GROMACS .gro file of C-alpha atoms in nm:
model
  324
    1MET     CA    1   0.186   0.116   1.698
    2GLY     CA    2   0.393  -0.066   1.439
    3TRP     CA    3   0.578   0.148   1.187
    4TRP     CA    4   0.843   0.118   0.920
    5GLN     CA    5   1.123   0.360   0.841
    6LEU     CA    6   1.184   0.406   0.470
    7ASP     CA    7   1.364   0.651   0.249
    8ALA     CA    8   1.215   0.846  -0.041
    9ASP     CA    9   1.364   0.614  -0.304
   10THR     CA   10   1.202   0.306  -0.146
   11LEU     CA   11   0.862   0.473  -0.144
   12ALA     CA   12   0.903   0.600  -0.499
   13ARG     CA   13   0.986   0.248  -0.623
   14SER     CA   14   0.695   0.083  -0.438
   15ARG     CA   15   0.408  -0.061  -0.637
   16PHE     CA   16   0.060  -0.211  -0.614
   17VAL     CA   17   0.026  -0.577  -0.713
   18VAL     CA   18  -0.246  -0.845  -0.718
   19SER     CA   19  -0.169  -1.174  -0.543
   20PRO     CA   20  -0.383  -1.490  -0.578
   21LEU     CA   21  -0.232  -1.628  -0.257
   22ALA     CA   22  -0.309  -1.311  -0.060
   23GLU     CA   23  -0.670  -1.328  -0.180
   24THR     CA   24  -0.683  -1.695  -0.080
   25PHE     CA   25  -0.534  -1.631   0.263
   26GLY     CA   26  -0.781  -1.346   0.316
   27CYS     CA   27  -1.061  -1.590   0.235
   28LEU     CA   28  -0.911  -1.843   0.478
   29LYS     CA   29  -0.923  -1.579   0.751
   30LEU     CA   30  -1.282  -1.501   0.656
   31LEU     CA   31  -1.375  -1.870   0.679
   32HIS     CA   32  -1.196  -1.897   1.013
   33SER     CA   33  -1.388  -1.602   1.161
   34GLY     CA   34  -1.719  -1.704   1.004
   35GLN     CA   35  -1.831  -1.341   1.012
   36GLY     CA   36  -1.899  -1.148   0.694
   37ALA     CA   37  -1.876  -0.771   0.664
   38HIS     CA   38  -2.158  -0.729   0.410
   39PRO     CA   39  -2.430  -0.934   0.236
   40GLY     CA   40  -2.197  -1.057  -0.037
   41GLU     CA   41  -1.961  -1.209   0.222
   42HIS     CA   42  -2.255  -1.353   0.416
   43ALA     CA   43  -2.372  -1.533   0.101
   44TRP     CA   44  -2.018  -1.654   0.027
   45LEU     CA   45  -1.984  -1.791   0.379
   46GLY     CA   46  -2.319  -1.962   0.351
   47ALA     CA   47  -2.195  -2.141   0.040
   48HIS     CA   48  -1.849  -2.245   0.167
   49LEU     CA   49  -1.836  -2.243   0.547
   50PRO     CA   50  -2.004  -2.585   0.599
   51ALA     CA   51  -1.750  -2.761   0.376
   52TYR     CA   52  -1.460  -2.577   0.538
   53ARG     CA   53  -1.570  -2.671   0.887
   54ALA     CA   54  -1.630  -3.030   0.783
   55ARG     CA   55  -1.279  -3.049   0.638
   56LEU     CA   56  -1.119  -2.923   0.958
   57ALA     CA   57  -1.338  -3.147   1.173
   58ALA     CA   58  -1.197  -3.443   0.981
   59ASP     CA   59  -0.839  -3.317   1.025
   60PRO     CA   60  -0.786  -3.192   1.383
   61VAL     CA   61  -0.412  -3.139   1.335
   62THR     CA   62  -0.469  -2.893   1.050
   63ALA     CA   63  -0.751  -2.732   1.249
   64ARG     CA   64  -0.510  -2.672   1.536
   65LEU     CA   65  -0.251  -2.543   1.291
   66VAL     CA   66  -0.494  -2.283   1.155
   67ARG     CA   67  -0.588  -2.160   1.502
   68ALA     CA   68  -0.223  -2.135   1.602
   69GLY     CA   69  -0.109  -1.979   1.274
   70LEU     CA   70  -0.366  -1.702   1.273
   71GLY     CA   71  -0.289  -1.615   1.634
   72ARG     CA   72  -0.437  -1.316   1.815
   73GLU     CA   73  -0.197  -1.038   1.723
   74TRP     CA   74   0.056  -1.207   1.495
   75ILE     CA   75   0.017  -1.436   1.194
   76ALA     CA   76   0.274  -1.711   1.150
   77ASP     CA   77   0.508  -1.567   0.887
   78PHE     CA   78   0.536  -1.880   0.674
   79LEU     CA   79   0.163  -1.863   0.592
   80THR     CA   80   0.193  -1.522   0.426
   81PRO     CA   81   0.504  -1.497   0.208
   82ALA     CA   82   0.548  -1.152   0.056
   83PRO     CA   83   0.421  -1.165  -0.304
   84ARG     CA   84   0.645  -1.149  -0.605
   85PRO     CA   85   0.496  -0.946  -0.891
   86GLY     CA   86   0.359  -1.169  -1.165
   87GLU     CA   87   0.354  -1.497  -0.970
   88ASP     CA   88   0.058  -1.730  -1.012
   89PHE     CA   89  -0.103  -1.920  -0.727
   90ALA     CA   90   0.098  -2.238  -0.786
   91ALA     CA   91   0.428  -2.053  -0.749
   92GLU     CA   92   0.310  -1.864  -0.442
   93VAL     CA   93   0.175  -2.165  -0.254
   94GLY     CA   94   0.489  -2.354  -0.353
   95ARG     CA   95   0.687  -2.113  -0.139
   96VAL     CA   96   0.464  -2.195   0.159
   97ARG     CA   97   0.519  -2.565   0.097
   98ALA     CA   98   0.897  -2.519   0.077
   99VAL     CA   99   0.932  -2.371   0.428
  100GLY     CA  100   1.152  -2.588   0.650
  101PRO     CA  101   1.007  -2.770   0.954
  102GLY     CA  102   1.217  -2.575   1.203
  103ALA     CA  103   1.116  -2.238   1.057
  104ALA     CA  104   0.746  -2.331   1.053
  105ARG     CA  105   0.758  -2.434   1.419
  106ALA     CA  106   0.943  -2.115   1.513
  107HIS     CA  107   0.686  -1.901   1.333
  108LEU     CA  108   0.404  -2.077   1.516
  109ARG     CA  109   0.567  -2.017   1.853
  110LEU     CA  110   0.576  -1.649   1.768
  111SER     CA  111   0.211  -1.637   1.660
  112LEU     CA  112   0.113  -1.827   1.975
  113ALA     CA  113   0.336  -1.610   2.194
  114GLY     CA  114   0.424  -1.926   2.380
  115PRO     CA  115   0.528  -2.290   2.354
  116LEU     CA  116   0.421  -2.512   2.068
  117PRO     CA  117   0.148  -2.767   2.153
  118ALA     CA  118   0.267  -3.126   2.127
  119VAL     CA  119   0.025  -3.196   1.841
  120LEU     CA  120   0.207  -2.936   1.629
  121ASP     CA  121   0.559  -3.051   1.708
  122ARG     CA  122   0.593  -3.223   1.370
  123ASP     CA  123   0.768  -3.182   1.036
  124ASP     CA  124   0.471  -3.161   0.797
  125LEU     CA  125   0.330  -2.824   0.906
  126ALA     CA  126   0.418  -2.639   0.586
  127GLU     CA  127   0.276  -2.918   0.370
  128ARG     CA  128  -0.047  -2.917   0.569
  129ALA     CA  129  -0.079  -2.540   0.542
  130ALA     CA  130  -0.013  -2.544   0.168
  131THR     CA  131  -0.266  -2.823   0.116
  132LEU     CA  132  -0.535  -2.628   0.302
  133LEU     CA  133  -0.457  -2.309   0.108
  134GLN     CA  134  -0.477  -2.511  -0.213
  135TRP     CA  135  -0.823  -2.634  -0.110
  136VAL     CA  136  -0.944  -2.281  -0.027
  137TRP     CA  137  -0.815  -2.162  -0.364
  138GLU     CA  138  -0.968  -2.442  -0.569
  139GLU     CA  139  -1.304  -2.458  -0.391
  140THR     CA  140  -1.379  -2.097  -0.292
  141VAL     CA  141  -1.159  -1.853  -0.486
  142ARG     CA  142  -1.062  -1.992  -0.825
  143PRO     CA  143  -1.422  -2.025  -0.957
  144SER     CA  144  -1.463  -1.647  -0.922
  145TRP     CA  145  -1.098  -1.548  -0.965
  146GLU     CA  146  -1.137  -1.365  -1.296
  147ARG     CA  147  -1.405  -1.144  -1.148
  148ARG     CA  148  -1.212  -1.096  -0.825
  149ARG     CA  149  -0.902  -1.007  -1.024
  150ARG     CA  150  -1.091  -0.739  -1.219
  151VAL     CA  151  -1.214  -0.582  -0.895
  152LEU     CA  152  -0.862  -0.590  -0.747
  153GLU     CA  153  -0.710  -0.444  -1.062
  154ALA     CA  154  -0.971  -0.167  -1.054
  155ASP     CA  155  -0.861  -0.086  -0.700
  156VAL     CA  156  -0.498  -0.076  -0.810
  157LEU     CA  157  -0.585   0.165  -1.092
  158ALA     CA  158  -0.776   0.390  -0.851
  159ARG     CA  159  -0.493   0.388  -0.594
  160THR     CA  160  -0.230   0.459  -0.857
  161ALA     CA  161  -0.432   0.755  -0.981
  162GLN     CA  162  -0.468   0.875  -0.622
  163VAL     CA  163  -0.091   0.868  -0.577
  164SER     CA  164  -0.047   1.064  -0.899
  165ARG     CA  165  -0.296   1.328  -0.787
  166GLY     CA  166  -0.211   1.370  -0.421
  167GLY     CA  167   0.113   1.187  -0.346
  168TRP     CA  168   0.183   0.888  -0.126
  169ALA     CA  169   0.092   1.043   0.210
  170GLY     CA  170  -0.279   1.063   0.127
  171ALA     CA  171  -0.287   0.726  -0.046
  172LEU     CA  172  -0.122   0.541   0.243
  173GLY     CA  173  -0.362   0.687   0.497
  174GLY     CA  174  -0.659   0.540   0.315
  175LEU     CA  175  -0.534   0.183   0.274
  176ARG     CA  176  -0.655   0.054   0.611
  177PRO     CA  177  -0.850   0.329   0.793
  178GLY     CA  178  -0.719   0.356   1.147
  179GLY     CA  179  -0.433   0.119   1.067
  180THR     CA  180  -0.208   0.281   0.809
  181ARG     CA  181  -0.094   0.641   0.782
  182TRP     CA  182   0.207   0.849   0.693
  183LEU     CA  183   0.365   0.978   1.014
  184GLY     CA  184   0.621   1.211   0.858
  185ASP     CA  185   0.997   1.191   0.897
  186ASN     CA  186   1.004   0.891   0.660
  187ARG     CA  187   0.786   0.684   0.895
  188PHE     CA  188   0.493   0.473   0.775
  189GLN     CA  189   0.250   0.328   1.032
  190VAL     CA  190   0.144  -0.020   0.917
  191ASN     CA  191  -0.075  -0.130   1.211
  192LEU     CA  192  -0.171  -0.046   1.568
  193HIS     CA  193   0.035  -0.318   1.737
  194GLU     CA  194   0.324  -0.225   1.964
  195TYR     CA  195   0.605  -0.381   1.762
  196PRO     CA  196   0.961  -0.252   1.726
  197PRO     CA  197   1.005  -0.028   1.420
  198ARG     CA  198   1.175  -0.167   1.109
  199ASP     CA  199   1.405   0.016   0.873
  200ILE     CA  200   1.308  -0.107   0.526
  201SER     CA  201   1.504   0.148   0.323
  202GLY     CA  202   1.634  -0.010   0.004
  203ALA     CA  203   1.387  -0.301   0.013
  204GLU     CA  204   1.106  -0.370  -0.234
  205LEU     CA  205   0.775  -0.241  -0.094
  206LEU     CA  206   0.446  -0.379  -0.225
  207PHE     CA  207   0.082  -0.289  -0.160
  208VAL     CA  208  -0.161  -0.576  -0.213
  209PRO     CA  209  -0.542  -0.543  -0.221
  210VAL     CA  210  -0.777  -0.827  -0.121
  211THR     CA  211  -1.157  -0.838  -0.146
  212PRO     CA  212  -1.241  -0.961   0.210
  213GLN     CA  213  -1.332  -0.640   0.388
  214ARG     CA  214  -1.206  -0.708   0.740
  215GLN     CA  215  -0.872  -0.847   0.640
  216GLY     CA  216  -0.528  -0.692   0.634
  217TRP     CA  217  -0.177  -0.786   0.739
  218VAL     CA  218   0.188  -0.724   0.665
  219SER     CA  219   0.450  -0.971   0.546
  220TRP     CA  220   0.813  -0.976   0.440
  221ALA     CA  221   1.083  -1.192   0.289
  222GLU     CA  222   1.399  -1.148   0.492
  223ARG     CA  223   1.491  -0.781   0.440
  224GLU     CA  224   1.443  -0.782   0.066
  225ARG     CA  225   1.067  -0.749   0.018
  226TYR     CA  226   0.787  -0.608   0.234
  227ALA     CA  227   0.413  -0.613   0.166
  228VAL     CA  228   0.112  -0.438   0.313
  229VAL     CA  229  -0.210  -0.629   0.240
  230TYR     CA  230  -0.525  -0.419   0.267
  231PRO     CA  231  -0.902  -0.448   0.193
  232CYS     CA  232  -0.979  -0.301  -0.148
  233ALA     CA  233  -1.215  -0.003  -0.164
  234GLY     CA  234  -1.572  -0.119  -0.215
  235VAL     CA  235  -1.657  -0.487  -0.213
  236LEU     CA  236  -1.697  -0.795  -0.428
  237ALA     CA  237  -2.075  -0.788  -0.436
  238GLY     CA  238  -2.251  -1.108  -0.527
  239ASP     CA  239  -2.105  -1.378  -0.747
  240GLY     CA  240  -2.139  -1.247  -1.101
  241GLY     CA  241  -2.464  -1.442  -1.146
  242ARG     CA  242  -2.670  -1.177  -0.966
  243THR     CA  243  -3.035  -1.145  -1.067
  244VAL     CA  244  -3.173  -0.807  -1.169
  245PRO     CA  245  -3.550  -0.804  -1.104
  246ALA     CA  246  -3.743  -0.789  -1.431
  247GLY     CA  247  -3.964  -0.504  -1.311
  248LEU     CA  248  -3.664  -0.297  -1.206
  249SER     CA  249  -3.495  -0.369  -1.539
  250ALA     CA  250  -3.805  -0.254  -1.727
  251LEU     CA  251  -3.822   0.064  -1.519
  252LEU     CA  252  -3.458   0.170  -1.530
  253GLY     CA  253  -3.310  -0.032  -1.813
  254PRO     CA  254  -3.107  -0.350  -1.750
  255ALA     CA  255  -2.764  -0.183  -1.728
  256ARG     CA  256  -2.873   0.093  -1.489
  257ALA     CA  257  -3.077  -0.151  -1.281
  258GLY     CA  258  -2.773  -0.376  -1.254
  259VAL     CA  259  -2.568  -0.089  -1.113
  260LEU     CA  260  -2.839  -0.013  -0.857
  261VAL     CA  261  -2.854  -0.378  -0.749
  262LEU     CA  262  -2.477  -0.387  -0.698
  263LEU     CA  263  -2.477  -0.077  -0.480
  264ARG     CA  264  -2.620  -0.244  -0.173
  265SER     CA  265  -2.255  -0.211  -0.062
  266PRO     CA  266  -2.028   0.087  -0.138
  267MET     CA  267  -1.832   0.068  -0.464
  268SER     CA  268  -1.623   0.309  -0.666
  269THR     CA  269  -1.680   0.385  -1.034
  270THR     CA  270  -1.369   0.188  -1.126
  271GLN     CA  271  -1.497  -0.117  -0.938
  272LEU     CA  272  -1.841  -0.089  -1.096
  273THR     CA  273  -1.672  -0.073  -1.434
  274ALA     CA  274  -1.472  -0.387  -1.357
  275VAL     CA  275  -1.765  -0.584  -1.215
  276THR     CA  276  -2.027  -0.489  -1.474
  277GLY     CA  277  -1.805  -0.485  -1.781
  278GLN     CA  278  -1.958  -0.150  -1.883
  279GLY     CA  279  -1.749   0.144  -1.991
  280LEU     CA  280  -1.646   0.410  -1.742
  281GLY     CA  281  -1.854   0.673  -1.923
  282SER     CA  282  -2.165   0.454  -1.916
  283VAL     CA  283  -2.126   0.380  -1.545
  284GLY     CA  284  -2.078   0.751  -1.476
  285ARG     CA  285  -2.400   0.836  -1.663
  286HIS     CA  286  -2.594   0.568  -1.474
  287LEU     CA  287  -2.466   0.698  -1.142
  288LYS     CA  288  -2.561   1.055  -1.235
  289VAL     CA  289  -2.919   0.954  -1.317
  290LEU     CA  290  -2.948   0.737  -1.004
  291ARG     CA  291  -2.815   1.019  -0.784
  292GLU     CA  292  -3.052   1.274  -0.933
  293ALA     CA  293  -3.339   1.032  -0.867
  294GLY     CA  294  -3.232   1.000  -0.503
  295LEU     CA  295  -3.158   0.629  -0.534
  296VAL     CA  296  -2.784   0.640  -0.466
  297GLU     CA  297  -2.552   0.876  -0.281
  298ARG     CA  298  -2.180   0.950  -0.276
  299ARG     CA  299  -1.958   0.890   0.025
  300ARG     CA  300  -1.592   0.968   0.076
  301ALA     CA  301  -1.345   0.717   0.220
  302GLY     CA  302  -1.028   0.920   0.252
  303ARG     CA  303  -0.976   1.046  -0.103
  304ALA     CA  304  -1.179   0.768  -0.261
  305VAL     CA  305  -1.538   0.836  -0.371
  306LEU     CA  306  -1.777   0.546  -0.319
  307TYR     CA  307  -2.142   0.510  -0.420
  308VAL     CA  308  -2.410   0.328  -0.222
  309ARG     CA  309  -2.788   0.293  -0.237
  310THR     CA  310  -3.004   0.530  -0.034
  311THR     CA  311  -3.302   0.408   0.167
  312ALA     CA  312  -3.519   0.493  -0.133
  313GLY     CA  313  -3.294   0.281  -0.353
  314ASP     CA  314  -3.318  -0.011  -0.111
  315VAL     CA  315  -3.698   0.016  -0.103
  316LEU     CA  316  -3.719   0.021  -0.483
  317VAL     CA  317  -3.498  -0.286  -0.524
  318GLU     CA  318  -3.674  -0.480  -0.249
  319ALA     CA  319  -4.020  -0.386  -0.382
  320SER     CA  320  -3.922  -0.518  -0.725
  321GLY     CA  321  -3.879  -0.866  -0.575
  322PRO     CA  322  -3.629  -1.136  -0.676
  323ASP     CA  323  -3.814  -1.209  -0.997
  324GLY     CA  324  -3.952  -0.862  -1.066
   0.00000   0.00000   0.00000
């Protein structure tokens, strides 16, 4: 397993941040795999995967770069610079573009665990990577960024509260189930790969949520900044233009029906608040009524509490039909 050694001061100074580039890279990985983790991702792939594949088919060099950069067990470092708090996408992708040709080739050799193919022995690798990330951002992420950002910020609020209640050990164990956990003796497991441990004491440590649910990675900038990117609790369900069946809205009320529609995938109260725009108290009351009616249930993910529709809830939504 891969783990980092860090002192108490480094952990105490660590923070959660939102990164547009991390979200974009997570979406690039999702496009590359072509496999969604829930209906919302399936719909997103259906909307964007054809254009992504067509773009790579027209640019075989960049297609080969993506396959090499994502690797099997190691991502080429220049594709995932550690975020800097407060940076916008332009600044973040600019750091990808600024990577030197020699460094980009070296990173690809590491992700390939072998020699660089002749087609990638060139000086424009960083520019090609940045251009593709720019396209993924503009075409697939930016149109829904404000909504994505609210969901990510809700996750940050929930994680910060979790740290305040139970300390870092419990919070770190729930970031990537099976991948991250506090080992004791100032050791933090960051993944399951057999990599040499790193002593990051004194560095800046960041935790970065992304909405794609099967994504997660680590990155660093020299020995100054380290980041753990993890799937946020719950999911980005739908696209903000979701339809609440008229019959269901008449039965439950539009706000409560909207919550039930969203809960086809697990979400926390903070995420429901961010996605719906309703107040925390209102969401809590809706969830209480829906639970008492047997339409939703609570599940625990580590210390997080998530809500999801029951079979009865699914039947009710499906029976209402797309147009009520």
